[in-house]
Coordinates of C-alpha atoms and ligand atoms in Angstrom, one line a residue:
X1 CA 12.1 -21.5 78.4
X2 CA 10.3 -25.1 77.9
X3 CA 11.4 -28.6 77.0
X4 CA 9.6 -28.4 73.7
X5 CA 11.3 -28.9 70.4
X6 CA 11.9 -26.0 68.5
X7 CA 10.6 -25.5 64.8
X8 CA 14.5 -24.9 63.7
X9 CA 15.1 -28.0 65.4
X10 CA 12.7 -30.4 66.0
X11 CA 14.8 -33.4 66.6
X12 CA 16.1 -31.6 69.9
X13 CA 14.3 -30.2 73.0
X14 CA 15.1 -26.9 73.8
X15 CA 16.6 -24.7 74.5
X16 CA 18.4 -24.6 71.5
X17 CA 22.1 -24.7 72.1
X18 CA 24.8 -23.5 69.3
X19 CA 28.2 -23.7 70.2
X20 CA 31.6 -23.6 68.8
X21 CA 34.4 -21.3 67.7
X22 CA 33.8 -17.8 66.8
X23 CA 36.2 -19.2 63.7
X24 CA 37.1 -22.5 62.4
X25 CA 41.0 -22.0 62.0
X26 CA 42.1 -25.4 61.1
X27 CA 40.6 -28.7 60.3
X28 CA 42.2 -29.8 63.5
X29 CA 41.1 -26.9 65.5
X30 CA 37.4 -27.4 64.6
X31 CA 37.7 -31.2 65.1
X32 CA 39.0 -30.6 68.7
X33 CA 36.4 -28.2 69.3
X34 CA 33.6 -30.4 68.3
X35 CA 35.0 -33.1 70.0
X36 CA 35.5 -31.2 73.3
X37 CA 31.8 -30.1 73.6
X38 CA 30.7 -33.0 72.6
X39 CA 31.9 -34.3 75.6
X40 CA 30.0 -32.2 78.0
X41 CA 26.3 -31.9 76.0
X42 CA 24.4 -32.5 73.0
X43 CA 24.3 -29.7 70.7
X44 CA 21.7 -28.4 68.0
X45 CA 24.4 -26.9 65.9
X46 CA 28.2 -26.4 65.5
X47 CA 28.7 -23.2 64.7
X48 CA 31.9 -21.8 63.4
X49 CA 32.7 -18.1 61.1
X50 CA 34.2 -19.2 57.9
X51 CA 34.5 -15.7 56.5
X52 CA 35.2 -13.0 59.6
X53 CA 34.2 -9.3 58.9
X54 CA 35.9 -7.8 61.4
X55 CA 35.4 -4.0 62.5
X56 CA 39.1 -3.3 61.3
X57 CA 41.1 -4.4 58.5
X58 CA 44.0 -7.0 59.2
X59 CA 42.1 -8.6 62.0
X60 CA 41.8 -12.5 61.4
X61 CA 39.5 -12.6 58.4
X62 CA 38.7 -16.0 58.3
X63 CA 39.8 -19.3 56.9
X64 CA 38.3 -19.5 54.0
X65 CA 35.6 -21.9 51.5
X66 CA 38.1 -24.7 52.8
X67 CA 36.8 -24.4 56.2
X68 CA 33.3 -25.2 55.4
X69 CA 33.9 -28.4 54.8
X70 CA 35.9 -28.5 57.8
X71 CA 32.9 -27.6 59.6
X72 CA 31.0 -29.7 58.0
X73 CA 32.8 -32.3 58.6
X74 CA 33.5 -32.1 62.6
X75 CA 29.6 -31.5 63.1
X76 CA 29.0 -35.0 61.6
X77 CA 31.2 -36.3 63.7
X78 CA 29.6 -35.6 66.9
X79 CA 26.0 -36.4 65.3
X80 CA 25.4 -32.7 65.0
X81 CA 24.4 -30.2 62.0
X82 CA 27.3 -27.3 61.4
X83 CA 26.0 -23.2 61.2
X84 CA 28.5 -20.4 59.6
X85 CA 27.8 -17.1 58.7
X86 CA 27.3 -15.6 55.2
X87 CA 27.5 -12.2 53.9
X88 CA 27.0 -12.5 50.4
X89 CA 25.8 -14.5 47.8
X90 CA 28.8 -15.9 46.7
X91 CA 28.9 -17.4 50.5
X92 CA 25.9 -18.8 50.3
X93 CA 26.3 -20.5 47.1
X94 CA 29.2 -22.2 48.7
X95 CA 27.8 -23.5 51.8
X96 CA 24.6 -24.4 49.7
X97 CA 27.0 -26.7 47.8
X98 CA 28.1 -28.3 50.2
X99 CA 24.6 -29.4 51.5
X100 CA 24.7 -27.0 54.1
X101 CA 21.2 -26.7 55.9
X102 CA 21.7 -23.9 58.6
X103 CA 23.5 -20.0 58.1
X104 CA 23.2 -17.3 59.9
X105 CA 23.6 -13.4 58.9
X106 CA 26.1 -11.5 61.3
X107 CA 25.5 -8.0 62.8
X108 CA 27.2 -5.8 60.4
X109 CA 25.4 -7.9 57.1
X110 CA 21.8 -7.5 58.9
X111 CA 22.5 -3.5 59.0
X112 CA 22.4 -3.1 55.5
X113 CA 19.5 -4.2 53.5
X114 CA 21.8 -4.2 49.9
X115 CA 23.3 -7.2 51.2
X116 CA 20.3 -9.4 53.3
X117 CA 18.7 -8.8 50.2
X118 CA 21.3 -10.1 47.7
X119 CA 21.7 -13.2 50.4
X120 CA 17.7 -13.4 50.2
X121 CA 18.0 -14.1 46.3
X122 CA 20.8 -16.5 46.9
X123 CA 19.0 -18.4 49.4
X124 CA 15.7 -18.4 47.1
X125 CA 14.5 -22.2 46.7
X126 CA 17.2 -23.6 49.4
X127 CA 14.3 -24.1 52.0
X128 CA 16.9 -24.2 55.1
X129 CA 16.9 -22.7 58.3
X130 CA 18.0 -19.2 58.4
X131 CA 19.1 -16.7 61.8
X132 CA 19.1 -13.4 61.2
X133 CA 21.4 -11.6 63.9
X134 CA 20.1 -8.1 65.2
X135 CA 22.1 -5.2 63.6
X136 CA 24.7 -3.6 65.2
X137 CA 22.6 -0.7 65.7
X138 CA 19.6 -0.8 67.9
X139 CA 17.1 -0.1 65.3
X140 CA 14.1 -2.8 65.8
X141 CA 12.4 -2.3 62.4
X142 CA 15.9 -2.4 60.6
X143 CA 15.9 -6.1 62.0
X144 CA 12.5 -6.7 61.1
X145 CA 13.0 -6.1 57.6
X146 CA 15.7 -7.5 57.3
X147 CA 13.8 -10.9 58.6
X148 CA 11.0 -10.2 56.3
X149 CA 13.5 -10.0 52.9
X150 CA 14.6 -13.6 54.3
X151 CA 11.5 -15.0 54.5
X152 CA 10.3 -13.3 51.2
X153 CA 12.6 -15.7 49.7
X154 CA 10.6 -18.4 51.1
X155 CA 12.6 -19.4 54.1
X156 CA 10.2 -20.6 56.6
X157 CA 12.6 -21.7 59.3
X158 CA 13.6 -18.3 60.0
X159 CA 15.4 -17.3 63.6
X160 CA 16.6 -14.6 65.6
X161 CA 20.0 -13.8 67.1
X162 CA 20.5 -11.5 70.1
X163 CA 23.8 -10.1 69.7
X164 CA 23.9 -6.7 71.7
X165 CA 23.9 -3.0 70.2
X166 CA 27.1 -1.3 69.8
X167 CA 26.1 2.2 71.6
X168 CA 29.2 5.1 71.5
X169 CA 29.4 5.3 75.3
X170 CA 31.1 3.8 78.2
X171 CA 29.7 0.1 78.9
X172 CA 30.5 -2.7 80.7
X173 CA 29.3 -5.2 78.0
X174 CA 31.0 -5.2 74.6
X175 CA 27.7 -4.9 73.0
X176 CA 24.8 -3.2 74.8
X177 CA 21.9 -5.5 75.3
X178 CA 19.4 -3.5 75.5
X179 CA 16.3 -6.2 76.5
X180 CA 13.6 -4.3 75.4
X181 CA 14.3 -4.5 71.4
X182 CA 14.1 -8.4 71.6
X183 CA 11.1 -8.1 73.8
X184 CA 10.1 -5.9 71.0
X185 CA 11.0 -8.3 68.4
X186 CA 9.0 -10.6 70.5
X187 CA 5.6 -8.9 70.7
X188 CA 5.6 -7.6 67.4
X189 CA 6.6 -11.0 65.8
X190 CA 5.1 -13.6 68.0
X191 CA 6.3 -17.2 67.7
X192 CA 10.0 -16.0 66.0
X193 CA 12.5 -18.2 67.6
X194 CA 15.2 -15.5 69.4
X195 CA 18.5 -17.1 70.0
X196 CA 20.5 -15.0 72.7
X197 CA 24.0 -14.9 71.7
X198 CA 25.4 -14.0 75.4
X199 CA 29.5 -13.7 73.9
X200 CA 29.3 -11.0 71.7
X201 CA 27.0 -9.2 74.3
X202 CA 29.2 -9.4 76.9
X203 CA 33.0 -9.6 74.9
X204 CA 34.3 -11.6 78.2
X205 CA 33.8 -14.7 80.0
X206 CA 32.9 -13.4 83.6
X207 CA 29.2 -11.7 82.3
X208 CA 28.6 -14.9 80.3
X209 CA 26.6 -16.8 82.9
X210 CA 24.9 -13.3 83.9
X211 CA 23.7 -12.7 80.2
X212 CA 22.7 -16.6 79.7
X213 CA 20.6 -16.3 82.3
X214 CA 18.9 -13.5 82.0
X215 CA 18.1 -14.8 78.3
X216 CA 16.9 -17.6 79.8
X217 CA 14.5 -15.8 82.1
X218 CA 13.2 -13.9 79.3
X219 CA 11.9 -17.1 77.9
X220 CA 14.2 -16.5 74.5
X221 CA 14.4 -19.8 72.6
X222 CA 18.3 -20.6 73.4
X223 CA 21.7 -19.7 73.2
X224 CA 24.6 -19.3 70.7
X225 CA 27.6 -18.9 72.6
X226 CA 31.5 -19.7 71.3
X227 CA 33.6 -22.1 72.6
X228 CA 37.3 -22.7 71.8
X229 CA 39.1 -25.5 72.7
X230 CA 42.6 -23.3 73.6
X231 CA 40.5 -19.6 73.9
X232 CA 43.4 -17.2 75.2
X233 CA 45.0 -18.5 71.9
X234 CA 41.8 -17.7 69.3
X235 CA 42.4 -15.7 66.3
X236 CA 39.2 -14.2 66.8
X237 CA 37.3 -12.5 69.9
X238 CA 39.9 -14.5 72.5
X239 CA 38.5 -12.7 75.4
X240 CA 35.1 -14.0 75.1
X241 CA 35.4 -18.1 74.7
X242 CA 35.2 -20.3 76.8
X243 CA 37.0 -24.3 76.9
X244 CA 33.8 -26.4 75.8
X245 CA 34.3 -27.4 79.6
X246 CA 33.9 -24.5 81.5
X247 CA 31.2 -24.1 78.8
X248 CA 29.4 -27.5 80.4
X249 CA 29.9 -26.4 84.0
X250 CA 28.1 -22.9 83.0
X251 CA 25.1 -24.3 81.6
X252 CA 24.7 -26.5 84.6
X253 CA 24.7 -23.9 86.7
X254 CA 21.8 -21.6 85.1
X255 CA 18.4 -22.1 85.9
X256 CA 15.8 -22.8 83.6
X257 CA 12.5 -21.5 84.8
X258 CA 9.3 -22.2 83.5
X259 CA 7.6 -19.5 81.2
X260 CA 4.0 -17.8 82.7
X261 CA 2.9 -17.7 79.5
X262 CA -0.6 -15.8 80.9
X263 CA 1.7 -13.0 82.5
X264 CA 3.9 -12.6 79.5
X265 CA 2.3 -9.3 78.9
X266 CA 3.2 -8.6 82.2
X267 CA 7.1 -9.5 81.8
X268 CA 7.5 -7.9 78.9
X269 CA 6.6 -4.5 80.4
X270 CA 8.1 -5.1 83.6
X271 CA 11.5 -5.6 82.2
X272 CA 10.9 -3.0 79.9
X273 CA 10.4 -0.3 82.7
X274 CA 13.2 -1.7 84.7
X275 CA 15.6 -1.7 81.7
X276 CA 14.4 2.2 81.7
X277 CA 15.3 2.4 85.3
X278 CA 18.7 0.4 84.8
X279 CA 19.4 3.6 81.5
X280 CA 18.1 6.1 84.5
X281 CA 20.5 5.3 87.2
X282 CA 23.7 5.2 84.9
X283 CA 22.9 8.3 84.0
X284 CA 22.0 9.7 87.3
X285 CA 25.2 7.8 88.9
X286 CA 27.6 9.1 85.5
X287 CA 26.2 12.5 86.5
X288 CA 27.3 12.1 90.0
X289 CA 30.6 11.3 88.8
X290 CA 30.8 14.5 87.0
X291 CA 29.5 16.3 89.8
X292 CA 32.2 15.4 92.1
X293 CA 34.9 16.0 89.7
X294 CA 33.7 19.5 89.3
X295 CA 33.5 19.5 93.6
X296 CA 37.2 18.8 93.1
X297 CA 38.1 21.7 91.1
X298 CA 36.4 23.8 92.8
X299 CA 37.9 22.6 96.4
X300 CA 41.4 23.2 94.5
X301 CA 40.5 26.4 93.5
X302 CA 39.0 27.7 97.0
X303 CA 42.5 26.7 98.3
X304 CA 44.4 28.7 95.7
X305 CA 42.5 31.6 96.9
X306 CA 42.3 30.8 100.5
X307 CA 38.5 30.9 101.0
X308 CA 36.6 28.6 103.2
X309 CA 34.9 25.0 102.1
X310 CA 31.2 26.5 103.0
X311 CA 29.8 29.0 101.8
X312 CA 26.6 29.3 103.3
X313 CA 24.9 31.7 100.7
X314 CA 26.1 29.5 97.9
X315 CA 24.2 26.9 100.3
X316 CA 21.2 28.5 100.6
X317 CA 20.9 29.8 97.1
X318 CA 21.6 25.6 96.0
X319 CA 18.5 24.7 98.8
X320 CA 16.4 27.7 97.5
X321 CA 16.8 27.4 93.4
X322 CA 16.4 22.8 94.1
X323 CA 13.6 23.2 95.6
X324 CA 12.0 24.7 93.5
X325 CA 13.0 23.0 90.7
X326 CA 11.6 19.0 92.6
X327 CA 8.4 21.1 93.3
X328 CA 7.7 22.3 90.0
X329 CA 8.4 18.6 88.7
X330 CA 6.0 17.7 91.9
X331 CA 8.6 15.9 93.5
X332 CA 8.3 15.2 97.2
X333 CA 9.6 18.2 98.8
X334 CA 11.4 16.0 101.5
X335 CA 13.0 13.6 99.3
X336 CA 14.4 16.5 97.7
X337 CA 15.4 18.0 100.4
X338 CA 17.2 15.0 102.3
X339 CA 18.8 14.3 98.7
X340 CA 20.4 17.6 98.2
X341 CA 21.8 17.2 102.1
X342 CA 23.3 14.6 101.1
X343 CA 25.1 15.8 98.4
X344 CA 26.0 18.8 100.1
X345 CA 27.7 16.7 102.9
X346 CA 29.7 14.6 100.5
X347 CA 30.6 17.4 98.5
X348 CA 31.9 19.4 101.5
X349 CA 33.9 16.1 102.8
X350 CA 35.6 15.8 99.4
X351 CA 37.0 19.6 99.8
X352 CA 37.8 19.0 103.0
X353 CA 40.1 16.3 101.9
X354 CA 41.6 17.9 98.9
X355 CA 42.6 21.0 101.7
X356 CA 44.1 18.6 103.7
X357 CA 46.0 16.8 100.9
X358 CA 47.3 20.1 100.4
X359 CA 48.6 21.1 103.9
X360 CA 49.9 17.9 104.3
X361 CA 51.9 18.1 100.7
X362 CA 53.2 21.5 102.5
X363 CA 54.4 20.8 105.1
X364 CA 56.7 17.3 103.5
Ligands
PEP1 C1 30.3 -14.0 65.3 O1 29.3 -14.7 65.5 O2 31.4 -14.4 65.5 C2 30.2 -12.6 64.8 C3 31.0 -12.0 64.0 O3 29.1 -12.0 65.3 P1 28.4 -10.6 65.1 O4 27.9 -10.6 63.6 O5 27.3 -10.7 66.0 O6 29.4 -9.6 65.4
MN2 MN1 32.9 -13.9 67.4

C-alpha cells in the first residue's frame, strides 16, 4: 500500500477509504453518519445501499430512490463523493440522474452475467467510476467477466471489491476470504484497483482490524468498510458496523507497510501456499475432531461390554497398516510414527475418562 493517488480517485492519496452505512435509512441517519466519520478522517467516498438484496425475503430491503438523494446529499456535506449499489438498469438510470459519478455492483448482481450486463448497457456513455464486487461464489473468471462486460461499456475507471466467498461449511468469517482469488485477480489483471471490503468478510466487528490488515499487507488498493452511527440498531448487517469512531481508532491502529514491488511475485505465491496450508490444517484439525468423537463412542461402548481401553492387537494392527500407508506417501517414518503415538495416547486418555465418568455416575 503507497501514498499514491489512485486512478478512481486522484484527488486523494491512498489507500482509498469508503465508508458509511451498509444502508441509508433516513435522511437523518445518513447525515449523522457522514457527519460522524467525518470527524475522525477524510474519506474517498460515502457509501450507502439504497436498494438491499438481501439473501431472504422480508429482510430490510432498502429505502428506496429517495435515499439517493439523501446520500447524495450528506456526502456533499462533508466535501466527499457518495457510492450505492445498483442491480439493474432501472438503478442506474436513477443514480445517473442524479449526477451520481461512483456505483458499485454487489455480490449476488456480479454472479450473474444477465444482470452486469443489462447494468453494462445502462451505464454505456456515463464514463464514471465503477466497482465490481467479487461474486458470491469463488469463481475468479466469473469476476473477470463480469469486469470485462463493464468496461465493454467503456467504463475506464473500473475497480475491484473483495467481499469474501460464501463456502457451505463451518467458518469463522461470514464470507470466506479466500486470498488467493484476489491475488489471482491481481496477476491476471495487473494494475485493477482491489478494494478489500473487510465487513462482509468477516460479518462482525472483532475480525475487522484482522482482515483490514491483512488487506493491507497484501498491497490491495484500500478499504470499504461500513460504519453506522448507532450499529446494534442498523436495519441491515448490525453485527458488522462499527461507530465512525471506533472506525478512526481502527485505522490508526493498522500498519501500512510499504509494497516490495520486485518480490511481488514472491508474495503472491507465498501467501498462496500458506493460504493452502491454512485450508490443510482445518481440515486436518476438523478431522481430529471427528476422530475423537468416534474415540468417544467407542470408549462408551467398550464399557457397555466391559472390555479394557487397550487393546494391544488393535494397537499394533493401527502402527503396522500407518506405517505403511506414511511410507508409501514417503513420509518420514519417524514423524509418522511419533504422530500416531500421539494420537494413541490421547485417544486412550479420553476412554479413560469416559470409564471413569461412568463409575463415578454409579456410584452417586
Ligand atoms: C453491501 O455492501 O452492503 C452488500 C450488500 O454487499 P455484498 O454485495 O458484498 O453482499
Ligand atoms: Mn452490508
Amino acid at each position: 500500500m503507497s501514498a499514491e493517488t489512485s486512478p478512481l480517485f486522484p484527488d486523494l492519496e491512498s489507500p482509498i477509504l469508503i465508508t458509511g452505512p451498509c444502508s441509508v435509512e433516513s435522511e437523518e441517519q445518513i447525515h449523522r453518519a457522514a457527519k460522524e466519520i467525518s470527524e475522525g478522517q477524510k474519506i474517498h467516498a460515502l457509501r450507502g445501499g439504497i436498494w438491499k438484496p438481501r439473501t431472504r425475503p422480508n429482510g430490510f430491503e432498502g429505502i428506496g430512490e429517495q435515499g439517493l438523494l439523501w446520500l447524495k446529499e450528506a456526502a456533499e456535506s462533508i466535501g466527499t463523493v457518495p457510492i450505492t449499489e445498483v442491480a439493474n438498469a432501472q438503478h442506474v438510470e436513477a443514480a445517473l440522474k442524479l449526477d451520481y459519478k461512483h456505483l458499485w455492483i454487489g455480490a449476488r448482481t456480479s454472479a450473474n452475467p444477465f444482470s452486469v450486463q443489462e447494468i453494462a448497457d445502462a451505464l454505456k456513455g456515463s464514463g464514471i467510476t465503477v466497482l465490481v464486487k467479487n461474486p458470491v461464489n469463488p469463481d475468479v473468471k466469473l469476476w473477470i467477466g463480469a469486469l470485462e462486460r463493464i468496461q465493454g461499456a467503456g467504463i475506464e475507471k473500473l475497480g475491484a471489491v473483495h467481499r469474501g466467498f460464501s463456502v457451505y461449511r463451518d467458518s469463522v468469517y461470514r464470507n470466506l476470504p479466500m486470498w488467493e482469488i484476489p491475488i489471482s485477480l491481481m496477476s491476471e489483471w495487473p494494475g485493477l484497483p482491489i478494494i478489500c471490503d473487510p465487513s462482509h468478510i468477516a460479518g462482525n466487528r472483532e475480525m475487522l482490524a484482522f482482515v483490514s490488515q491483512k488487506a493491507y499487507d497484501l498491497n490491495m488498493s484500500g478499504l470499504m468498510i461500513e460504519s453506522h452511527p448507532d450499529p446494534d440498531a442498523a436495519l441491515s448487517d448490525p453485527q458488522q458496523q462499527l461507530k465512525p469512531s471506533k472506525l478512526t481508532e481502527m485505522l490508526v491502529s493498522l500498519s501500512i507497510r510499504k509494497a516490495h514491488s520486485d518480490d511481488f511475485e514472491f508474495d503472491n505465491k507465498l501467501e498462496e501456499l500458506r493460504n493452502i496450508i491454512d485450508d490443510i490444517d482445518g481440515e486436518i484439525i476438523r478431522k481430529f475432531a471427528h476422530r475423537m468423537s468416534v474415540i468417544e463412542k467407542i470408549g462408551e461402548y467398550k464399557k457397555e461390554n466391559d472390555v479394557t481401553i487397550l487393546q494391544l492387537d488393535r494397537w499394533k494392527e493401527i502402527l503396522k497398516s500407518r506405517s505403511k500407508l506414511g511410507n508409501d506417501l514417503l513420509l518420514d517414518e519417524q514423524f509418522v510414527h511419533q504422530f500416531l503415538e500421539l494420537l494413541h495416547q490421547f485417544s486412550i486418555q479420553k476412554q479413560t475418562e469416559i470409564m471413569n465418568e461412568k463409575k463415578a455416575q454409579k456410584k452417586s
